[in-house]
PDB file of C-alpha atoms in Angstrom:
ATOM      1  CA  MET A   1      18.411  20.669   9.128  1.00 47.00           C
ATOM      2  CA  THR A   2      20.363  22.297   6.306  1.00 53.00           C
ATOM      3  CA  THR A   3      19.803  20.628   2.942  1.00 76.00           C
ATOM      4  CA  ASP A   4      20.031  21.418  -0.726  1.00 93.00           C
ATOM      5  CA  GLU A   5      17.182  19.006  -1.437  1.00 97.00           C
ATOM      6  CA  ARG A   6      13.911  20.317  -2.824  1.00 98.00           C
ATOM      7  CA  PHE A   7      11.157  17.767  -3.359  1.00 98.00           C
ATOM      8  CA  LEU A   8       8.217  17.941  -5.738  1.00 98.00           C
ATOM      9  CA  VAL A   9       5.342  15.719  -4.565  1.00 98.00           C
ATOM     10  CA  THR A  10       2.502  15.187  -7.027  1.00 98.00           C
ATOM     11  CA  GLY A  11      -0.917  14.053  -5.871  1.00 97.00           C
ATOM     12  CA  SER A  12      -0.286  15.764  -2.545  1.00 97.00           C
ATOM     13  CA  ALA A  13      -4.004  15.984  -1.757  1.00 95.00           C
ATOM     14  CA  GLY A  14      -4.290  12.190  -1.807  1.00 95.00           C
ATOM     15  CA  CYS A  15      -3.479   9.806   1.014  1.00 96.00           C
ATOM     16  CA  LEU A  16      -0.013   8.716  -0.091  1.00 97.00           C
ATOM     17  CA  GLY A  17       0.989  12.203  -1.249  1.00 98.00           C
ATOM     18  CA  ALA A  18      -0.115  13.731   2.048  1.00 98.00           C
ATOM     19  CA  TRP A  19       1.941  11.192   4.011  1.00 98.00           C
ATOM     20  CA  VAL A  20       4.991  11.872   1.804  1.00 98.00           C
ATOM     21  CA  VAL A  21       4.625  15.577   2.576  1.00 98.00           C
ATOM     22  CA  ARG A  22       4.378  14.662   6.289  1.00 98.00           C
ATOM     23  CA  ALA A  23       7.596  12.610   6.048  1.00 97.00           C
ATOM     24  CA  LEU A  24       9.448  15.517   4.436  1.00 98.00           C
ATOM     25  CA  LEU A  25       8.118  17.975   7.019  1.00 98.00           C
ATOM     26  CA  ASP A  26       9.523  15.673   9.701  1.00 97.00           C
ATOM     27  CA  GLU A  27      12.947  16.126   8.093  1.00 96.00           C
ATOM     28  CA  ASP A  28      12.499  19.871   7.515  1.00 96.00           C
ATOM     29  CA  VAL A  29      13.065  19.343   3.787  1.00 97.00           C
ATOM     30  CA  PRO A  30      11.549  21.974   1.444  1.00 97.00           C
ATOM     31  CA  VAL A  31       8.599  20.505  -0.451  1.00 98.00           C
ATOM     32  CA  VAL A  32       6.462  21.686  -3.352  1.00 98.00           C
ATOM     33  CA  ALA A  33       3.066  19.964  -3.195  1.00 98.00           C
ATOM     34  CA  LEU A  34       1.193  19.759  -6.511  1.00 98.00           C
ATOM     35  CA  ASP A  35      -2.437  18.723  -6.926  1.00 97.00           C
ATOM     36  CA  LEU A  36      -5.435  19.746  -8.991  1.00 95.00           C
ATOM     37  CA  ASP A  37      -7.459  19.661  -5.772  1.00 93.00           C
ATOM     38  CA  ASP A  38      -6.459  22.733  -3.752  1.00 89.00           C
ATOM     39  CA  ASP A  39      -8.170  21.510  -0.556  1.00 92.00           C
ATOM     40  CA  PRO A  40      -5.423  20.081   1.692  1.00 93.00           C
ATOM     41  CA  ARG A  41      -7.971  18.209   3.827  1.00 94.00           C
ATOM     42  CA  ARG A  42      -5.855  15.077   4.122  1.00 96.00           C
ATOM     43  CA  MET A  43      -2.700  17.034   4.876  1.00 96.00           C
ATOM     44  CA  ARG A  44      -4.649  18.771   7.656  1.00 96.00           C
ATOM     45  CA  LEU A  45      -5.184  15.376   9.264  1.00 97.00           C
ATOM     46  CA  LEU A  46      -1.424  14.939   9.523  1.00 97.00           C
ATOM     47  CA  ALA A  47       0.010  18.418  10.079  1.00 96.00           C
ATOM     48  CA  THR A  48      -0.715  21.643  11.931  1.00 95.00           C
ATOM     49  CA  GLU A  49      -1.593  24.841  10.095  1.00 95.00           C
ATOM     50  CA  GLU A  50       1.833  26.176  11.040  1.00 96.00           C
ATOM     51  CA  GLU A  51       3.495  23.157   9.443  1.00 97.00           C
ATOM     52  CA  LEU A  52       1.309  23.445   6.342  1.00 95.00           C
ATOM     53  CA  GLY A  53       2.484  27.029   6.045  1.00 96.00           C
ATOM     54  CA  LYS A  54       5.937  25.660   5.266  1.00 96.00           C
ATOM     55  CA  VAL A  55       4.629  23.708   2.275  1.00 97.00           C
ATOM     56  CA  ASP A  56       4.727  25.378  -1.143  1.00 98.00           C
ATOM     57  CA  ARG A  57       1.295  24.274  -2.349  1.00 97.00           C
ATOM     58  CA  VAL A  58       0.572  24.581  -6.069  1.00 97.00           C
ATOM     59  CA  LYS A  59      -2.785  23.942  -7.716  1.00 97.00           C
ATOM     60  CA  GLY A  60      -2.201  22.395 -11.103  1.00 97.00           C
ATOM     61  CA  ASP A  61      -2.679  19.507 -13.490  1.00 97.00           C
ATOM     62  CA  VAL A  62       0.038  16.848 -13.464  1.00 97.00           C
ATOM     63  CA  THR A  63      -0.481  16.378 -17.219  1.00 97.00           C
ATOM     64  CA  ASP A  64       0.521  20.006 -17.883  1.00 97.00           C
ATOM     65  CA  LEU A  65       4.119  19.528 -19.047  1.00 97.00           C
ATOM     66  CA  ALA A  66       4.831  23.261 -19.214  1.00 98.00           C
ATOM     67  CA  LEU A  67       3.710  23.667 -15.594  1.00 98.00           C
ATOM     68  CA  ILE A  68       5.776  20.688 -14.405  1.00 98.00           C
ATOM     69  CA  ASP A  69       8.838  21.953 -16.236  1.00 98.00           C
ATOM     70  CA  ASP A  70       8.384  25.446 -14.812  1.00 98.00           C
ATOM     71  CA  LEU A  71       8.112  24.020 -11.286  1.00 98.00           C
ATOM     72  CA  VAL A  72      11.222  21.891 -11.695  1.00 98.00           C
ATOM     73  CA  VAL A  73      13.251  24.840 -12.941  1.00 98.00           C
ATOM     74  CA  GLY A  74      11.683  27.659 -10.941  1.00 97.00           C
ATOM     75  CA  ARG A  75      11.599  25.813  -7.605  1.00 97.00           C
ATOM     76  CA  ARG A  76      15.004  24.174  -8.216  1.00 97.00           C
ATOM     77  CA  ILE A  77      13.582  20.702  -7.693  1.00 98.00           C
ATOM     78  CA  THR A  78      16.161  17.996  -6.939  1.00 98.00           C
ATOM     79  CA  HIS A  79      13.864  15.026  -6.222  1.00 98.00           C
ATOM     80  CA  ILE A  80      10.391  14.022  -7.407  1.00 98.00           C
ATOM     81  CA  VAL A  81       7.901  11.694  -5.737  1.00 98.00           C
ATOM     82  CA  HIS A  82       5.080  11.125  -8.205  1.00 98.00           C
ATOM     83  CA  CYS A  83       1.902   9.899  -6.494  1.00 98.00           C
ATOM     84  CA  ALA A  84      -0.806  11.552  -8.613  1.00 97.00           C
ATOM     85  CA  ALA A  85      -3.281   8.994  -9.976  1.00 96.00           C
ATOM     86  CA  LEU A  86      -6.954   8.096 -10.116  1.00 95.00           C
ATOM     87  CA  GLN A  87      -7.850   5.007  -8.086  1.00 93.00           C
ATOM     88  CA  VAL A  88      -9.520   1.840  -9.430  1.00 93.00           C
ATOM     89  CA  PRO A  89     -13.189   2.922  -9.068  1.00 92.00           C
ATOM     90  CA  PHE A  90     -12.560   6.294 -10.728  1.00 95.00           C
ATOM     91  CA  VAL A  91     -10.607   4.741 -13.589  1.00 96.00           C
ATOM     92  CA  ARG A  92     -13.408   2.217 -14.087  1.00 95.00           C
ATOM     93  CA  ALA A  93     -15.988   5.008 -14.180  1.00 96.00           C
ATOM     94  CA  ARG A  94     -13.990   7.292 -16.509  1.00 97.00           C
ATOM     95  CA  PRO A  95     -11.355   5.262 -18.385  1.00 97.00           C
ATOM     96  CA  ALA A  96     -10.207   8.028 -20.729  1.00 98.00           C
ATOM     97  CA  LEU A  97      -9.650  10.439 -17.851  1.00 97.00           C
ATOM     98  CA  GLY A  98      -7.901   7.669 -15.930  1.00 97.00           C
ATOM     99  CA  SER A  99      -5.504   7.125 -18.809  1.00 97.00           C
ATOM    100  CA  HIS A 100      -4.885  10.851 -19.133  1.00 97.00           C
ATOM    101  CA  VAL A 101      -4.023  11.325 -15.470  1.00 97.00           C
ATOM    102  CA  ASN A 102      -2.309   8.024 -14.734  1.00 98.00           C
ATOM    103  CA  VAL A 103      -0.335   7.568 -17.958  1.00 98.00           C
ATOM    104  CA  THR A 104       0.052  11.013 -19.519  1.00 98.00           C
ATOM    105  CA  GLY A 105       0.767  12.516 -16.096  1.00 98.00           C
ATOM    106  CA  THR A 106       3.641  10.092 -15.579  1.00 98.00           C
ATOM    107  CA  ILE A 107       5.024  10.935 -19.023  1.00 98.00           C
ATOM    108  CA  ALA A 108       4.971  14.637 -18.081  1.00 98.00           C
ATOM    109  CA  ILE A 109       6.968  13.901 -14.917  1.00 98.00           C
ATOM    110  CA  MET A 110       9.502  11.761 -16.782  1.00 98.00           C
ATOM    111  CA  GLU A 111       9.851  14.329 -19.549  1.00 98.00           C
ATOM    112  CA  ALA A 112      10.485  17.204 -17.150  1.00 98.00           C
ATOM    113  CA  ALA A 113      13.010  15.182 -15.153  1.00 98.00           C
ATOM    114  CA  ALA A 114      14.826  13.988 -18.273  1.00 98.00           C
ATOM    115  CA  ALA A 115      15.075  17.564 -19.543  1.00 98.00           C
ATOM    116  CA  HIS A 116      17.059  18.647 -16.458  1.00 98.00           C
ATOM    117  CA  PRO A 117      19.489  15.828 -15.597  1.00 96.00           C
ATOM    118  CA  GLU A 118      21.955  18.256 -14.049  1.00 95.00           C
ATOM    119  CA  GLN A 119      19.361  19.248 -11.457  1.00 97.00           C
ATOM    120  CA  VAL A 120      16.935  16.377 -10.814  1.00 98.00           C
ATOM    121  CA  ARG A 121      18.815  13.717  -8.858  1.00 97.00           C
ATOM    122  CA  GLY A 122      16.052  11.229  -8.174  1.00 97.00           C
ATOM    123  CA  VAL A 123      12.588  10.213  -9.369  1.00 98.00           C
ATOM    124  CA  ALA A 124      10.271   7.807  -7.536  1.00 98.00           C
ATOM    125  CA  TYR A 125       6.800   7.019  -8.815  1.00 98.00           C
ATOM    126  CA  ALA A 126       3.867   4.975  -7.591  1.00 98.00           C
ATOM    127  CA  SER A 127       3.251   1.803  -9.519  1.00 98.00           C
ATOM    128  CA  ALA A 128       0.955  -0.744  -7.850  1.00 97.00           C
ATOM    129  CA  GLY A 129       0.513  -4.374  -6.943  1.00 96.00           C
ATOM    130  CA  GLY A 130      -2.288  -4.250  -9.506  1.00 95.00           C
ATOM    131  CA  VAL A 131       0.240  -4.778 -12.328  1.00 97.00           C
ATOM    132  CA  PHE A 132       0.157  -8.458 -11.400  1.00 97.00           C
ATOM    133  CA  GLY A 133      -2.602 -10.936 -12.138  1.00 95.00           C
ATOM    134  CA  LEU A 134      -4.958 -12.995 -10.015  1.00 92.00           C
ATOM    135  CA  PRO A 135      -3.550 -15.345  -7.357  1.00 91.00           C
ATOM    136  CA  ALA A 136      -4.310 -18.458  -9.436  1.00 90.00           C
ATOM    137  CA  GLN A 137      -1.858 -17.231 -12.085  1.00 93.00           C
ATOM    138  CA  TYR A 138       1.098 -17.727  -9.711  1.00 93.00           C
ATOM    139  CA  PRO A 139       1.381 -21.456  -8.960  1.00 86.00           C
ATOM    140  CA  ASP A 140       3.861 -21.079  -6.109  1.00 88.00           C
ATOM    141  CA  GLY A 141       1.641 -18.427  -4.501  1.00 85.00           C
ATOM    142  CA  LEU A 142       4.356 -15.776  -4.412  1.00 93.00           C
ATOM    143  CA  VAL A 143       4.831 -12.657  -6.538  1.00 96.00           C
ATOM    144  CA  ARG A 144       8.388 -11.445  -7.095  1.00 96.00           C
ATOM    145  CA  ASP A 145       9.636  -8.191  -8.599  1.00 97.00           C
ATOM    146  CA  ASP A 146       9.974  -9.830 -12.012  1.00 96.00           C
ATOM    147  CA  SER A 147       6.932 -12.114 -11.920  1.00 97.00           C
ATOM    148  CA  PRO A 148       4.762 -12.035 -15.063  1.00 96.00           C
ATOM    149  CA  GLN A 149       2.415  -9.083 -15.139  1.00 97.00           C
ATOM    150  CA  ALA A 150      -1.225  -9.628 -16.041  1.00 96.00           C
ATOM    151  CA  PRO A 151      -3.276  -6.731 -14.638  1.00 96.00           C
ATOM    152  CA  ALA A 152      -6.958  -7.440 -14.078  1.00 93.00           C
ATOM    153  CA  THR A 153      -8.087  -3.780 -14.158  1.00 95.00           C
ATOM    154  CA  LEU A 154      -7.484  -0.760 -16.375  1.00 97.00           C
ATOM    155  CA  TYR A 155      -5.842   0.861 -13.343  1.00 97.00           C
ATOM    156  CA  GLY A 156      -3.315  -1.983 -13.321  1.00 97.00           C
ATOM    157  CA  VAL A 157      -2.832  -1.699 -17.080  1.00 98.00           C
ATOM    158  CA  PHE A 158      -2.045   1.989 -16.711  1.00 98.00           C
ATOM    159  CA  LYS A 159       0.459   1.299 -13.917  1.00 98.00           C
ATOM    160  CA  GLN A 160       2.061  -1.373 -16.105  1.00 98.00           C
ATOM    161  CA  ALA A 161       2.326   1.218 -18.869  1.00 98.00           C
ATOM    162  CA  ASN A 162       4.106   3.572 -16.458  1.00 98.00           C
ATOM    163  CA  GLU A 163       6.738   0.939 -15.717  1.00 98.00           C
ATOM    164  CA  GLY A 164       7.218   0.612 -19.472  1.00 98.00           C
ATOM    165  CA  THR A 165       7.444   4.386 -19.798  1.00 98.00           C
ATOM    166  CA  ALA A 166      10.192   4.448 -17.178  1.00 98.00           C
ATOM    167  CA  ARG A 167      12.108   1.767 -19.091  1.00 98.00           C
ATOM    168  CA  ILE A 168      11.938   3.699 -22.354  1.00 98.00           C
ATOM    169  CA  TYR A 169      12.988   6.951 -20.693  1.00 98.00           C
ATOM    170  CA  PHE A 170      16.057   5.199 -19.298  1.00 98.00           C
ATOM    171  CA  ASN A 171      16.908   3.490 -22.588  1.00 98.00           C
ATOM    172  CA  GLU A 172      16.419   6.587 -24.724  1.00 98.00           C
ATOM    173  CA  ARG A 173      17.099   9.502 -22.376  1.00 97.00           C
ATOM    174  CA  GLY A 174      19.207   7.997 -19.590  1.00 98.00           C
ATOM    175  CA  LEU A 175      16.647   8.891 -16.909  1.00 98.00           C
ATOM    176  CA  SER A 176      16.899   6.563 -13.912  1.00 98.00           C
ATOM    177  CA  SER A 177      13.851   6.055 -11.706  1.00 98.00           C
ATOM    178  CA  VAL A 178      12.376   3.827  -9.014  1.00 98.00           C
ATOM    179  CA  GLY A 179       8.808   2.583  -9.202  1.00 98.00           C
ATOM    180  CA  LEU A 180       7.332   1.117  -6.013  1.00 97.00           C
ATOM    181  CA  ARG A 181       4.327  -1.204  -5.877  1.00 97.00           C
ATOM    182  CA  PRO A 182       2.148  -0.743  -2.788  1.00 96.00           C
ATOM    183  CA  TRP A 183      -0.703  -3.143  -1.984  1.00 96.00           C
ATOM    184  CA  VAL A 184      -3.360  -2.392   0.686  1.00 96.00           C
ATOM    185  CA  VAL A 185      -2.201   0.883   2.225  1.00 97.00           C
ATOM    186  CA  TYR A 186      -4.001   1.816   5.446  1.00 98.00           C
ATOM    187  CA  GLY A 187      -4.009   4.738   7.849  1.00 98.00           C
ATOM    188  CA  PRO A 188      -5.668   8.138   8.275  1.00 97.00           C
ATOM    189  CA  GLY A 189      -6.280   9.805   4.935  1.00 96.00           C
ATOM    190  CA  ARG A 190      -7.055   6.518   3.156  1.00 96.00           C
ATOM    191  CA  ASP A 191     -10.705   7.220   2.501  1.00 94.00           C
ATOM    192  CA  GLN A 192     -11.186   6.193  -1.125  1.00 90.00           C
ATOM    193  CA  GLY A 193     -10.194   3.415  -3.493  1.00 86.00           C
ATOM    194  CA  MET A 194     -11.066  -0.264  -3.754  1.00 86.00           C
ATOM    195  CA  THR A 195      -9.033  -1.335  -0.703  1.00 93.00           C
ATOM    196  CA  SER A 196      -9.806   1.557   1.639  1.00 95.00           C
ATOM    197  CA  GLY A 197     -12.372  -0.468   3.618  1.00 96.00           C
ATOM    198  CA  THR A 198      -9.991  -1.574   6.366  1.00 98.00           C
ATOM    199  CA  THR A 199      -9.062   2.044   7.119  1.00 98.00           C
ATOM    200  CA  VAL A 200     -12.717   3.093   7.127  1.00 98.00           C
ATOM    201  CA  ALA A 201     -13.283   0.265   9.624  1.00 98.00           C
ATOM    202  CA  MET A 202     -10.664   1.772  11.945  1.00 98.00           C
ATOM    203  CA  LEU A 203     -12.414   5.136  11.774  1.00 98.00           C
ATOM    204  CA  ALA A 204     -15.780   3.472  12.414  1.00 98.00           C
ATOM    205  CA  ALA A 205     -14.387   1.690  15.469  1.00 98.00           C
ATOM    206  CA  ALA A 206     -13.003   4.944  16.843  1.00 98.00           C
ATOM    207  CA  ALA A 207     -16.399   6.578  16.256  1.00 98.00           C
ATOM    208  CA  GLY A 208     -18.296   3.667  17.811  1.00 97.00           C
ATOM    209  CA  VAL A 209     -20.407   2.891  14.746  1.00 98.00           C
ATOM    210  CA  PRO A 210     -20.837  -0.401  12.838  1.00 98.00           C
ATOM    211  CA  TYR A 211     -19.088  -0.965   9.538  1.00 98.00           C
ATOM    212  CA  ARG A 212     -18.732  -3.886   7.141  1.00 98.00           C
ATOM    213  CA  ILE A 213     -15.447  -4.170   5.223  1.00 98.00           C
ATOM    214  CA  PRO A 214     -16.485  -4.969   1.630  1.00 96.00           C
ATOM    215  CA  TYR A 215     -13.943  -7.761   1.084  1.00 96.00           C
ATOM    216  CA  GLY A 216     -12.310 -10.685   2.831  1.00 96.00           C
ATOM    217  CA  GLY A 217      -9.584 -13.218   2.257  1.00 95.00           C
ATOM    218  CA  GLU A 218      -5.895 -12.453   2.674  1.00 96.00           C
ATOM    219  CA  ALA A 219      -4.194  -9.199   1.755  1.00 96.00           C
ATOM    220  CA  LEU A 220      -0.830  -7.502   2.122  1.00 96.00           C
ATOM    221  CA  PHE A 221      -1.284  -4.565   4.520  1.00 97.00           C
ATOM    222  CA  GLN A 222       1.078  -1.577   4.603  1.00 97.00           C
ATOM    223  CA  PHE A 223       0.980   1.329   7.074  1.00 97.00           C
ATOM    224  CA  ALA A 224       0.780   4.621   5.159  1.00 97.00           C
ATOM    225  CA  PRO A 225       3.684   6.427   6.893  1.00 96.00           C
ATOM    226  CA  ASP A 226       5.954   3.450   6.170  1.00 96.00           C
ATOM    227  CA  VAL A 227       5.036   3.580   2.498  1.00 96.00           C
ATOM    228  CA  ALA A 228       5.655   7.332   2.401  1.00 97.00           C
ATOM    229  CA  ARG A 229       9.122   6.937   3.903  1.00 95.00           C
ATOM    230  CA  ALA A 230       9.886   4.213   1.371  1.00 95.00           C
ATOM    231  CA  PHE A 231       9.038   6.582  -1.483  1.00 96.00           C
ATOM    232  CA  VAL A 232      11.266   9.314  -0.067  1.00 96.00           C
ATOM    233  CA  ALA A 233      14.090   6.781   0.287  1.00 95.00           C
ATOM    234  CA  ALA A 234      13.503   5.570  -3.271  1.00 96.00           C
ATOM    235  CA  ALA A 235      13.763   9.121  -4.636  1.00 97.00           C
ATOM    236  CA  ARG A 236      17.092   9.482  -2.855  1.00 96.00           C
ATOM    237  CA  ALA A 237      18.431   6.096  -3.922  1.00 94.00           C
ATOM    238  CA  ASP A 238      21.439   6.306  -6.195  1.00 89.00           C
ATOM    239  CA  LEU A 239      20.219   3.614  -8.581  1.00 94.00           C
ATOM    240  CA  THR A 240      20.810   3.354 -12.307  1.00 96.00           C
ATOM    241  CA  GLY A 241      18.102   2.108 -14.623  1.00 97.00           C
ATOM    242  CA  ALA A 242      14.340   1.769 -14.649  1.00 98.00           C
ATOM    243  CA  ASN A 243      13.847   0.001 -11.347  1.00 97.00           C
ATOM    244  CA  ALA A 244      10.517  -1.375 -10.130  1.00 97.00           C
ATOM    245  CA  TYR A 245      10.108  -3.077  -6.756  1.00 97.00           C
ATOM    246  CA  ASN A 246       7.407  -4.648  -4.625  1.00 96.00           C
ATOM    247  CA  LEU A 247       6.848  -3.107  -1.203  1.00 95.00           C
ATOM    248  CA  GLY A 248       6.596  -5.320   1.853  1.00 92.00           C
ATOM    249  CA  GLY A 249       4.230  -5.281   4.785  1.00 94.00           C
ATOM    250  CA  GLU A 250       2.197  -7.828   6.706  1.00 96.00           C
ATOM    251  CA  THR A 251       0.147 -10.485   4.936  1.00 96.00           C
ATOM    252  CA  ALA A 252      -2.926 -11.355   6.969  1.00 97.00           C
ATOM    253  CA  PRO A 253      -6.592 -12.310   6.605  1.00 97.00           C
ATOM    254  CA  VAL A 254      -9.038  -9.436   6.786  1.00 98.00           C
ATOM    255  CA  ALA A 255     -10.482 -11.228   9.823  1.00 97.00           C
ATOM    256  CA  ARG A 256      -7.141 -10.646  11.548  1.00 98.00           C
ATOM    257  CA  VAL A 257      -7.482  -6.902  10.947  1.00 98.00           C
ATOM    258  CA  VAL A 258     -10.907  -7.005  12.616  1.00 98.00           C
ATOM    259  CA  ASP A 259      -9.382  -8.856  15.583  1.00 98.00           C
ATOM    260  CA  VAL A 260      -6.574  -6.295  15.870  1.00 98.00           C
ATOM    261  CA  ILE A 261      -9.092  -3.422  15.790  1.00 98.00           C
ATOM    262  CA  GLU A 262     -10.998  -5.039  18.655  1.00 98.00           C
ATOM    263  CA  GLU A 263      -7.776  -5.624  20.590  1.00 97.00           C
ATOM    264  CA  ALA A 264      -6.812  -1.970  20.169  1.00 97.00           C
ATOM    265  CA  LEU A 265     -10.301  -0.746  21.084  1.00 97.00           C
ATOM    266  CA  PRO A 266     -12.220  -3.389  23.086  1.00 97.00           C
ATOM    267  CA  ARG A 267     -15.400  -1.305  23.164  1.00 96.00           C
ATOM    268  CA  SER A 268     -15.653  -1.767  19.378  1.00 97.00           C
ATOM    269  CA  ARG A 269     -16.110  -5.538  19.699  1.00 97.00           C
ATOM    270  CA  GLY A 270     -18.836  -6.717  17.336  1.00 97.00           C
ATOM    271  CA  LEU A 271     -19.083  -3.442  15.432  1.00 97.00           C
ATOM    272  CA  ILE A 272     -16.736  -4.354  12.569  1.00 98.00           C
ATOM    273  CA  THR A 273     -17.512  -7.223  10.190  1.00 97.00           C
ATOM    274  CA  HIS A 274     -16.323  -8.162   6.705  1.00 98.00           C
ATOM    275  CA  ASP A 275     -17.487  -9.825   3.508  1.00 96.00           C
ATOM    276  CA  ASP A 276     -15.971 -13.138   2.497  1.00 94.00           C
ATOM    277  CA  VAL A 277     -15.162 -12.336  -1.149  1.00 93.00           C
ATOM    278  CA  PRO A 278     -11.376 -11.890  -1.441  1.00 93.00           C
ATOM    279  CA  LEU A 279      -9.738  -9.026  -3.255  1.00 91.00           C
ATOM    280  CA  PRO A 280      -8.744  -9.867  -6.853  1.00 88.00           C
ATOM    281  CA  ALA A 281      -5.056  -9.518  -6.002  1.00 89.00           C
ATOM    282  CA  VAL A 282      -2.129 -11.572  -4.779  1.00 92.00           C
ATOM    283  CA  ALA A 283      -1.343 -11.299  -1.075  1.00 94.00           C
ATOM    284  CA  ARG A 284       2.025 -13.044  -0.779  1.00 94.00           C
ATOM    285  CA  VAL A 285       4.877 -10.929  -2.053  1.00 95.00           C
ATOM    286  CA  ASP A 286       8.649 -11.133  -2.179  1.00 94.00           C
ATOM    287  CA  ALA A 287       9.749  -7.590  -1.355  1.00 93.00           C
ATOM    288  CA  SER A 288      13.425  -8.342  -0.740  1.00 92.00           C
ATOM    289  CA  GLY A 289      14.606  -6.614  -3.920  1.00 93.00           C
ATOM    290  CA  PHE A 290      13.968  -3.086  -2.691  1.00 91.00           C
ATOM    291  CA  GLY A 291      15.617  -3.860   0.629  1.00 86.00           C
ATOM    292  CA  ARG A 292      18.859  -4.862  -1.098  1.00 85.00           C
ATOM    293  CA  PHE A 293      19.309  -1.342  -2.455  1.00 81.00           C
ATOM    294  CA  VAL A 294      17.388   0.968  -0.135  1.00 80.00           C
ATOM    295  CA  ASP A 295      17.007   0.726   3.615  1.00 73.00           C
ATOM    296  CA  PRO A 296      13.800   2.552   4.588  1.00 66.00           C
ATOM    297  CA  ALA A 297      12.361   2.446   8.092  1.00 65.00           C
ATOM    298  CA  PRO A 298      11.181  -1.050   9.100  1.00 72.00           C
ATOM    299  CA  PHE A 299       7.584  -1.809   8.261  1.00 88.00           C
ATOM    300  CA  THR A 300       5.136  -1.487  11.116  1.00 95.00           C
ATOM    301  CA  GLY A 301       3.176  -4.568  12.159  1.00 96.00           C
ATOM    302  CA  LEU A 302      -0.610  -4.550  12.201  1.00 97.00           C
ATOM    303  CA  PRO A 303      -1.062  -4.207  15.998  1.00 97.00           C
ATOM    304  CA  GLU A 304       1.049  -1.053  16.130  1.00 97.00           C
ATOM    305  CA  GLY A 305      -0.173   0.406  12.829  1.00 98.00           C
ATOM    306  CA  VAL A 306      -3.840  -0.176  13.615  1.00 98.00           C
ATOM    307  CA  GLY A 307      -3.389   1.110  17.162  1.00 98.00           C
ATOM    308  CA  ARG A 308      -1.725   4.304  15.964  1.00 98.00           C
ATOM    309  CA  SER A 309      -4.405   4.810  13.316  1.00 98.00           C
ATOM    310  CA  ILE A 310      -7.222   4.456  15.846  1.00 98.00           C
ATOM    311  CA  GLU A 311      -5.478   6.858  18.254  1.00 98.00           C
ATOM    312  CA  LEU A 312      -5.161   9.457  15.505  1.00 98.00           C
ATOM    313  CA  PHE A 313      -8.738   8.937  14.337  1.00 98.00           C
ATOM    314  CA  THR A 314      -9.968   9.360  17.911  1.00 98.00           C
ATOM    315  CA  ASP A 315      -8.163  12.690  18.152  1.00 97.00           C
ATOM    316  CA  LEU A 316      -9.360  13.793  14.698  1.00 98.00           C
ATOM    317  CA  LEU A 317     -12.975  12.957  15.605  1.00 98.00           C
ATOM    318  CA  ARG A 318     -12.651  14.986  18.800  1.00 97.00           C
ATOM    319  CA  ARG A 319     -11.323  17.948  16.817  1.00 96.00           C
ATOM    320  CA  GLY A 320     -14.023  17.658  14.146  1.00 96.00           C
ATOM    321  CA  LEU A 321     -11.565  16.984  11.308  1.00 96.00           C
ATOM    322  CA  VAL A 322     -13.178  13.670  10.339  1.00 96.00           C
ATOM    323  CA  ARG A 323     -16.679  12.275  10.667  1.00 96.00           C
ATOM    324  CA  ALA A 324     -17.981   8.818  11.424  1.00 95.00           C
ATOM    325  CA  PRO A 325     -18.603   6.808   8.243  1.00 94.00           C
ATOM    326  CA  ALA A 326     -22.271   6.612   7.262  1.00 85.00           C
TER     327      ALA A 326
END
């Protein structure tokens, strides 16, 4: 494919960033992958060494504005997908660092993009379903794009701040952007964060070891490659303003995920269990807003997404690229 696009993906060593890189490799689009962690272990789960050789990997801090600006100019970046962030447990453990990475890092991305409007054609960044409050705060049981925000964690507060940052950068600098709000993302590479338990359960099933998912109740599940493609589409979307949208998926009880794992791998029956305490997050989401403007690939249902995840985990275990959870 011949293209003038050049993507910068921040947080490329994380799950979502690695899947965004995978999506761009599938399209043969040049990609600069930025992360402070220079070990591409998650990207190795998704790509061959030959494919990784096509990725311009840069070790660096997303809060380093001079570095970001140099990359945008020097690598002739046309689109940015900003995934770099510390997850809920790490923000809780080190709040000041969480603010620095999650908030200041987003400001650095916005500042660099706003400084080069003739070159940067699209910016997509990861917000989160955590900007919303607890289920009881939404009487009709449904969260819409513009529902009141009442984050229950510092992580959610920081993501809320990023949506505000995007609004100010549009109002004052004319920088348009698209923020997307994932919920429970699952698939290979999702090995940390508060909601990673369902993915760890899929790995445990493939490895034939018991595992207890540390939450229950209902949740909105989203297959990682679908989410990655949505972010690429959002970066390419010709939208004006500071846009922020919910992402769709499949709402289901955690018990349903366990059933689907057993259906995909009958020999795992009885190995996977779950706690009953629900996640402190809404599970029913109106995600129609994003679909009105951007048409990403359809979201994958749980049976297919779980089945594909277990197949990949089985292969990765055989090749020694992942290990059974302890």
